[in-house]
Coordinates of C-alpha atoms and ligand atoms in Angstrom, one line a residue:
X25 CA 27.7 7.4 -31.7
X26 CA 25.4 4.4 -32.0
X27 CA 28.2 2.1 -30.9
X28 CA 28.9 4.3 -27.8
X29 CA 25.2 4.4 -27.1
X30 CA 24.6 0.7 -27.5
X31 CA 27.7 -0.1 -25.3
X32 CA 26.4 2.2 -22.5
X33 CA 23.0 0.6 -22.9
X34 CA 24.4 -2.9 -22.6
X35 CA 26.5 -2.0 -19.6
X36 CA 23.6 -0.3 -17.7
X37 CA 21.2 -3.1 -18.7
X38 CA 23.7 -5.7 -17.5
X39 CA 24.3 -4.0 -14.2
X40 CA 20.6 -3.5 -13.7
X41 CA 19.9 -7.2 -14.4
X42 CA 22.1 -8.5 -11.6
X43 CA 20.9 -6.1 -8.8
X44 CA 17.7 -7.2 -7.0
X45 CA 15.8 -3.9 -7.5
X46 CA 12.3 -5.0 -6.6
X47 CA 10.7 -6.5 -3.5
X48 CA 9.7 -10.2 -3.4
X49 CA 7.0 -11.2 -5.8
X50 CA 4.2 -12.4 -3.6
X51 CA 1.2 -12.3 -5.9
X52 CA 0.4 -13.3 -9.5
X53 CA -0.2 -9.6 -10.2
X54 CA 3.4 -8.9 -9.3
X55 CA 4.6 -10.8 -12.4
X56 CA 2.4 -8.7 -14.7
X57 CA 3.4 -5.5 -13.1
X58 CA 7.1 -6.3 -13.1
X59 CA 6.8 -7.3 -16.8
X60 CA 5.6 -3.7 -17.6
X61 CA 8.2 -2.2 -15.2
X62 CA 11.1 -3.9 -16.9
X63 CA 9.8 -3.3 -20.4
X64 CA 9.5 0.5 -19.7
X65 CA 12.8 0.5 -17.7
X66 CA 14.8 -1.1 -20.5
X67 CA 13.3 1.3 -23.1
X68 CA 14.2 4.2 -20.9
X69 CA 17.8 2.9 -20.3
X70 CA 18.4 2.4 -24.1
X71 CA 16.9 5.8 -25.0
X72 CA 18.8 7.6 -22.3
X73 CA 22.1 5.9 -23.3
X74 CA 21.6 6.9 -26.9
X75 CA 20.8 10.5 -26.1
X76 CA 23.6 10.7 -23.6
X77 CA 26.0 9.0 -26.0
X78 CA 25.1 11.5 -28.8
X79 CA 25.5 14.5 -26.4
X80 CA 28.9 13.3 -25.0
X81 CA 30.2 12.5 -28.5
X82 CA 29.0 15.8 -30.0
X83 CA 30.5 17.8 -27.0
X84 CA 33.8 16.1 -27.5
X85 CA 33.9 16.0 -31.3
X86 CA 32.6 19.5 -32.1
X87 CA 34.0 21.5 -29.2
X88 CA 35.1 25.1 -30.2
X89 CA 38.8 25.9 -30.0
X90 CA 39.7 28.4 -27.2
X91 CA 40.1 31.4 -29.6
X92 CA 36.9 30.6 -31.7
X93 CA 34.4 33.4 -31.1
X94 CA 32.2 32.7 -34.2
X95 CA 28.6 31.8 -34.1
X96 CA 27.8 28.2 -35.0
X97 CA 27.0 27.4 -38.7
X98 CA 23.3 28.0 -39.6
X99 CA 21.5 24.7 -39.8
X100 CA 17.8 24.5 -40.8
X101 CA 16.0 21.3 -40.1
X102 CA 16.5 17.8 -41.3
X103 CA 13.2 16.2 -42.5
X104 CA 14.5 12.7 -42.4
X105 CA 15.7 12.9 -38.8
X106 CA 12.6 14.7 -37.7
X107 CA 10.4 11.9 -39.1
X108 CA 12.5 9.3 -37.3
X109 CA 12.6 11.0 -33.9
X110 CA 8.8 11.5 -34.1
X111 CA 8.0 8.0 -35.3
X112 CA 10.2 6.0 -33.0
X113 CA 9.0 7.6 -29.7
X114 CA 5.4 7.3 -30.9
X115 CA 5.8 3.6 -31.4
X116 CA 7.5 3.2 -28.0
X117 CA 4.9 5.2 -26.1
X118 CA 2.1 3.4 -27.8
X119 CA 3.7 0.0 -27.0
X120 CA 4.2 1.0 -23.4
X121 CA 0.5 2.1 -23.0
X122 CA -0.8 -1.0 -24.7
X123 CA 1.3 -3.4 -22.6
X124 CA 0.3 -1.5 -19.4
X125 CA -3.4 -1.6 -20.3
X126 CA -3.2 -5.3 -21.1
X127 CA -1.2 -6.1 -17.9
X128 CA -3.6 -4.2 -15.7
X129 CA -6.7 -5.8 -17.2
X130 CA -5.1 -9.3 -16.7
X131 CA -4.0 -8.4 -13.2
X132 CA -7.5 -7.3 -12.3
X133 CA -9.4 -10.3 -13.8
X134 CA -11.4 -12.3 -11.3
X135 CA -12.6 -15.9 -11.9
X136 CA -16.2 -16.1 -13.3
X137 CA -17.3 -18.2 -10.4
X138 CA -17.9 -16.1 -7.3
X139 CA -17.0 -19.1 -5.1
X140 CA -13.5 -19.0 -6.3
X141 CA -12.6 -15.6 -4.8
X142 CA -13.3 -13.5 -1.7
X143 CA -14.3 -9.9 -1.4
X144 CA -12.9 -7.7 1.4
X145 CA -14.0 -4.2 2.1
X146 CA -11.1 -1.9 2.9
X147 CA -11.7 1.4 4.8
X148 CA -9.0 4.0 5.1
X149 CA -9.2 6.8 7.7
X150 CA -6.7 9.2 9.1
X151 CA -4.5 7.2 10.0
X152 CA -5.6 3.6 10.1
X153 CA -6.9 0.8 7.9
X154 CA -9.8 -1.5 8.7
X155 CA -10.8 -4.6 6.8
X156 CA -14.3 -6.0 6.7
X157 CA -14.8 -9.6 5.7
X158 CA -18.5 -9.7 4.6
X159 CA -18.7 -13.5 4.3
X160 CA -17.3 -13.9 7.8
X161 CA -19.2 -10.9 9.2
X162 CA -16.0 -9.7 10.7
X163 CA -14.0 -6.5 10.8
X164 CA -10.4 -6.3 11.7
X165 CA -7.3 -4.0 11.7
X166 CA -5.4 -6.7 9.9
X167 CA -5.7 -8.0 6.4
X168 CA -5.7 -11.8 6.4
X169 CA -5.6 -13.7 3.1
X170 CA -5.6 -17.3 2.0
X171 CA -2.7 -18.2 -0.2
X172 CA -3.5 -18.7 -3.9
X173 CA -7.1 -17.4 -3.5
X174 CA -7.9 -14.3 -5.5
X175 CA -9.3 -11.5 -3.4
X176 CA -11.2 -8.5 -4.6
X177 CA -10.6 -5.4 -2.5
X178 CA -13.3 -2.8 -2.5
X179 CA -11.8 0.4 -1.1
X180 CA -13.2 3.6 0.3
X181 CA -12.1 6.3 2.7
X182 CA -13.8 8.2 5.6
X183 CA -12.0 11.5 5.4
X184 CA -9.4 12.3 2.7
X185 CA -7.7 10.3 -0.1
X186 CA -5.4 7.5 0.9
X187 CA -3.8 4.8 -1.2
X188 CA -3.5 1.1 -0.6
X189 CA -0.2 -0.5 -1.4
X190 CA 1.5 -3.7 -0.4
X191 CA 4.9 -3.6 -2.2
X192 CA 5.2 -7.4 -2.5
X193 CA 1.8 -7.6 -4.2
X194 CA 2.6 -4.5 -6.4
X195 CA -1.1 -3.5 -7.0
X196 CA -1.8 0.0 -5.8
X197 CA -5.2 1.7 -5.5
X198 CA -6.5 5.0 -4.1
X199 CA -9.1 4.9 -1.4
X200 CA -11.3 7.9 -2.0
X201 CA -14.1 9.3 0.2
X202 CA -17.6 9.0 -1.3
X203 CA -16.7 6.4 -4.0
X204 CA -15.6 2.8 -4.2
X205 CA -12.5 1.7 -6.0
X206 CA -11.4 -1.8 -6.5
X207 CA -8.3 -3.9 -7.0
X208 CA -7.5 -7.6 -7.2
X209 CA -4.7 -9.6 -5.5
X210 CA -3.9 -13.3 -5.7
X211 CA -1.3 -13.9 -3.0
X212 CA 1.2 -16.7 -3.8
X213 CA 3.5 -16.7 -0.8
X214 CA 2.7 -17.3 2.8
X215 CA 4.1 -14.7 5.1
X216 CA 3.6 -11.3 6.7
X217 CA 3.6 -8.0 4.8
X218 CA 2.7 -4.4 5.3
X219 CA -0.1 -2.3 3.8
X220 CA 1.5 1.2 3.3
X221 CA -0.5 4.3 2.7
X222 CA 1.0 6.0 -0.4
X223 CA -1.1 9.1 -0.6
X224 CA 0.0 12.1 1.6
X225 CA -3.0 12.2 3.9
X226 CA -1.9 14.2 6.9
X227 CA 0.6 14.2 9.7
X228 CA 0.1 10.5 10.5
X229 CA 0.7 9.5 6.8
X230 CA 4.1 8.0 7.3
X231 CA 2.9 5.7 10.1
X232 CA -0.4 4.7 8.4
X233 CA 0.3 1.0 8.0
X234 CA -1.5 -2.2 8.7
X235 CA -0.4 -5.8 8.8
X236 CA -1.1 -8.4 6.1
X237 CA -0.9 -12.1 6.7
X238 CA -1.0 -14.7 3.9
X239 CA -2.0 -18.0 5.5
X240 CA -2.0 -21.6 4.3
X241 CA -5.4 -23.2 3.9
X242 CA -5.2 -24.9 7.4
X243 CA -4.1 -21.7 9.1
X244 CA -6.7 -19.7 7.3
X245 CA -9.5 -22.1 8.5
X246 CA -8.1 -21.8 12.0
X247 CA -8.2 -18.0 11.8
X248 CA -11.8 -18.1 10.6
X249 CA -12.8 -20.5 13.4
X250 CA -11.1 -18.3 16.0
X251 CA -13.1 -15.3 14.7
X252 CA -16.4 -17.3 15.0
X253 CA -15.6 -18.2 18.6
X254 CA -14.9 -14.6 19.4
X255 CA -18.2 -13.5 17.9
X256 CA -20.1 -16.3 19.8
X257 CA -19.4 -14.3 23.0
X258 CA -17.6 -16.9 25.1
X259 CA -15.6 -15.0 27.7
X260 CA -17.4 -12.1 29.1
X261 CA -18.9 -11.1 25.8
X262 CA -22.3 -9.4 25.8
X263 CA -25.4 -10.8 24.0
X264 CA -26.9 -9.7 20.7
X265 CA -26.7 -6.0 19.9
X266 CA -24.7 -5.2 23.0
X267 CA -21.3 -3.7 22.3
X268 CA -18.3 -5.8 23.3
X269 CA -15.2 -3.8 24.0
X270 CA -12.8 -6.4 22.6
X271 CA -14.5 -6.4 19.2
X272 CA -14.8 -2.6 19.3
X273 CA -11.0 -2.5 19.8
X274 CA -10.5 -4.8 16.8
X275 CA -13.0 -3.2 14.5
X276 CA -12.0 0.4 15.2
X277 CA -8.4 -0.6 14.2
X278 CA -6.9 0.4 17.6
X279 CA -4.5 -2.5 17.4
X280 CA -2.9 -1.2 14.2
X281 CA -1.3 1.6 16.2
X282 CA -1.3 0.5 19.9
X283 CA 0.2 -2.4 21.8
X284 CA -2.3 -4.3 24.0
X285 CA -1.3 -7.7 25.2
X286 CA -4.9 -8.9 25.7
X287 CA -5.8 -8.1 22.0
X288 CA -2.5 -9.5 20.8
X289 CA -1.4 -6.3 19.1
X290 CA 2.2 -5.2 19.1
X291 CA 2.0 -2.0 17.0
X292 CA 4.2 0.9 18.1
X293 CA 2.8 3.9 16.4
X294 CA 0.8 5.2 19.4
X295 CA 1.5 4.7 23.1
X296 CA 1.7 1.2 24.5
X297 CA -1.7 0.8 26.2
X298 CA -0.4 -1.8 28.7
X299 CA 1.8 0.8 30.1
X300 CA -0.1 4.1 29.8
X301 CA -3.6 2.9 30.8
X302 CA -2.9 1.5 34.3
X303 CA -3.6 4.2 36.8
X304 CA -5.8 6.3 34.6
X305 CA -9.4 7.2 35.4
X306 CA -12.2 6.0 33.1
X307 CA -12.9 9.6 32.1
X308 CA -9.3 10.2 31.2
X309 CA -9.3 7.1 29.0
X310 CA -12.5 8.2 27.2
X311 CA -11.0 11.7 26.7
X312 CA -7.9 10.1 25.2
X313 CA -10.0 8.2 22.7
X314 CA -12.4 11.0 21.6
X315 CA -10.0 14.0 21.9
X316 CA -6.5 12.5 21.5
X317 CA -4.8 15.9 21.4
X318 CA -6.2 16.9 24.8
X319 CA -3.4 15.2 26.7
X320 CA -0.5 13.6 24.8
X321 CA 1.7 10.9 26.1
X322 CA 5.3 12.0 26.3
X323 CA 7.1 11.8 23.0
X324 CA 4.0 11.6 20.8
X325 CA 2.9 14.1 18.2
X326 CA -0.6 15.7 18.0
X327 CA -3.0 14.9 15.1
X328 CA -1.6 11.4 14.5
X329 CA -4.5 9.6 16.1
X330 CA -7.8 10.1 14.4
X331 CA -9.9 12.7 16.2
X332 CA -13.3 11.5 15.1
X333 CA -13.9 8.4 17.2
X334 CA -16.8 10.1 18.9
X335 CA -18.6 10.1 15.5
X336 CA -17.3 6.7 14.4
X337 CA -18.4 4.8 17.5
X338 CA -21.7 4.9 19.4
X339 CA -21.8 5.9 23.0
X340 CA -22.4 2.2 23.9
X341 CA -19.3 1.2 21.9
X342 CA -17.2 3.9 23.5
X343 CA -18.3 2.8 27.0
X344 CA -17.6 -0.8 26.1
X345 CA -14.2 0.1 24.8
X346 CA -13.3 2.0 28.0
X347 CA -14.6 -0.8 30.1
X348 CA -12.5 -3.3 28.2
X349 CA -9.3 -1.2 28.5
X350 CA -10.0 -0.8 32.3
X351 CA -10.5 -4.6 32.6
X352 CA -7.5 -5.8 30.6
X353 CA -5.0 -3.0 31.1
X354 CA -5.8 -2.6 34.8
X355 CA -6.9 1.0 35.1
X356 CA -8.2 2.4 38.4
X357 CA -12.0 2.0 38.7
Ligands
LIG13 CU1 -3.4 7.6 4.6 CU2 -1.3 8.5 3.8

């Protein structure tokens, strides 16, 4: 039985080893998490193989002949076996929890020097993500990280529970209304990834995604500089305190669902603003923002777009946003 079990374990383990099961590892945390994953997976494969091996062997070896109507022989306990099958799982489960706790603590360790990492505030809302970079005084619908720099994410939610997950980074954390949760990521590979909401949060849950870009030092500096230019109010931007439609568009996370050439967004979750806005009255645009279910574009479902922009944005911000859309997408004035 043990030989059958071990053989099955070796075969499943060997097959598993040669298949690329997991997404790319794009953070230092990914190595910790995958270590735990494989440790647990191998234990499960071995235990499953042993149990299945014993079951199959017993079913074959002790099967009753067709004419045998007797009850099975009365067996009462086996102290030795019971000690073993209590002790072995106990050791395995304790080992799994200890390894997990150690891996999680290591994955979430930040450097002592606050200059060596960044903090980003992540806000989840039905059904969009927004990222605030306190050091840059900037909010965006996209998560932009510098390669090899640890980042502490402080998460919260405006409405219901969501969960932040970038498969290539592995770390997963709930975003819960009323409290702040945290996680740490140290991206190691430049590239584009997706934040995926992994907590069922409403009808827009499957489309609740946001872009992540991991940039080289030079590209990151360029991105920071570009943000400072925008905030400086170059083209058509208002002065201090006045709402600027382009920033409202970015900060409210509109670009994570809608395409708008002027804002450089190419998302396809909601209608393409470059094609639906032209020809609309200002009032109609405002209604579409504050009461998205009032008039749906063809082919789009109700309750996907958040319905609380009237609370989230001030009147001045809403006006600025409408004015911006009229300006860049060419609506009727
Ligand atoms: Cu947010 Cu699912």
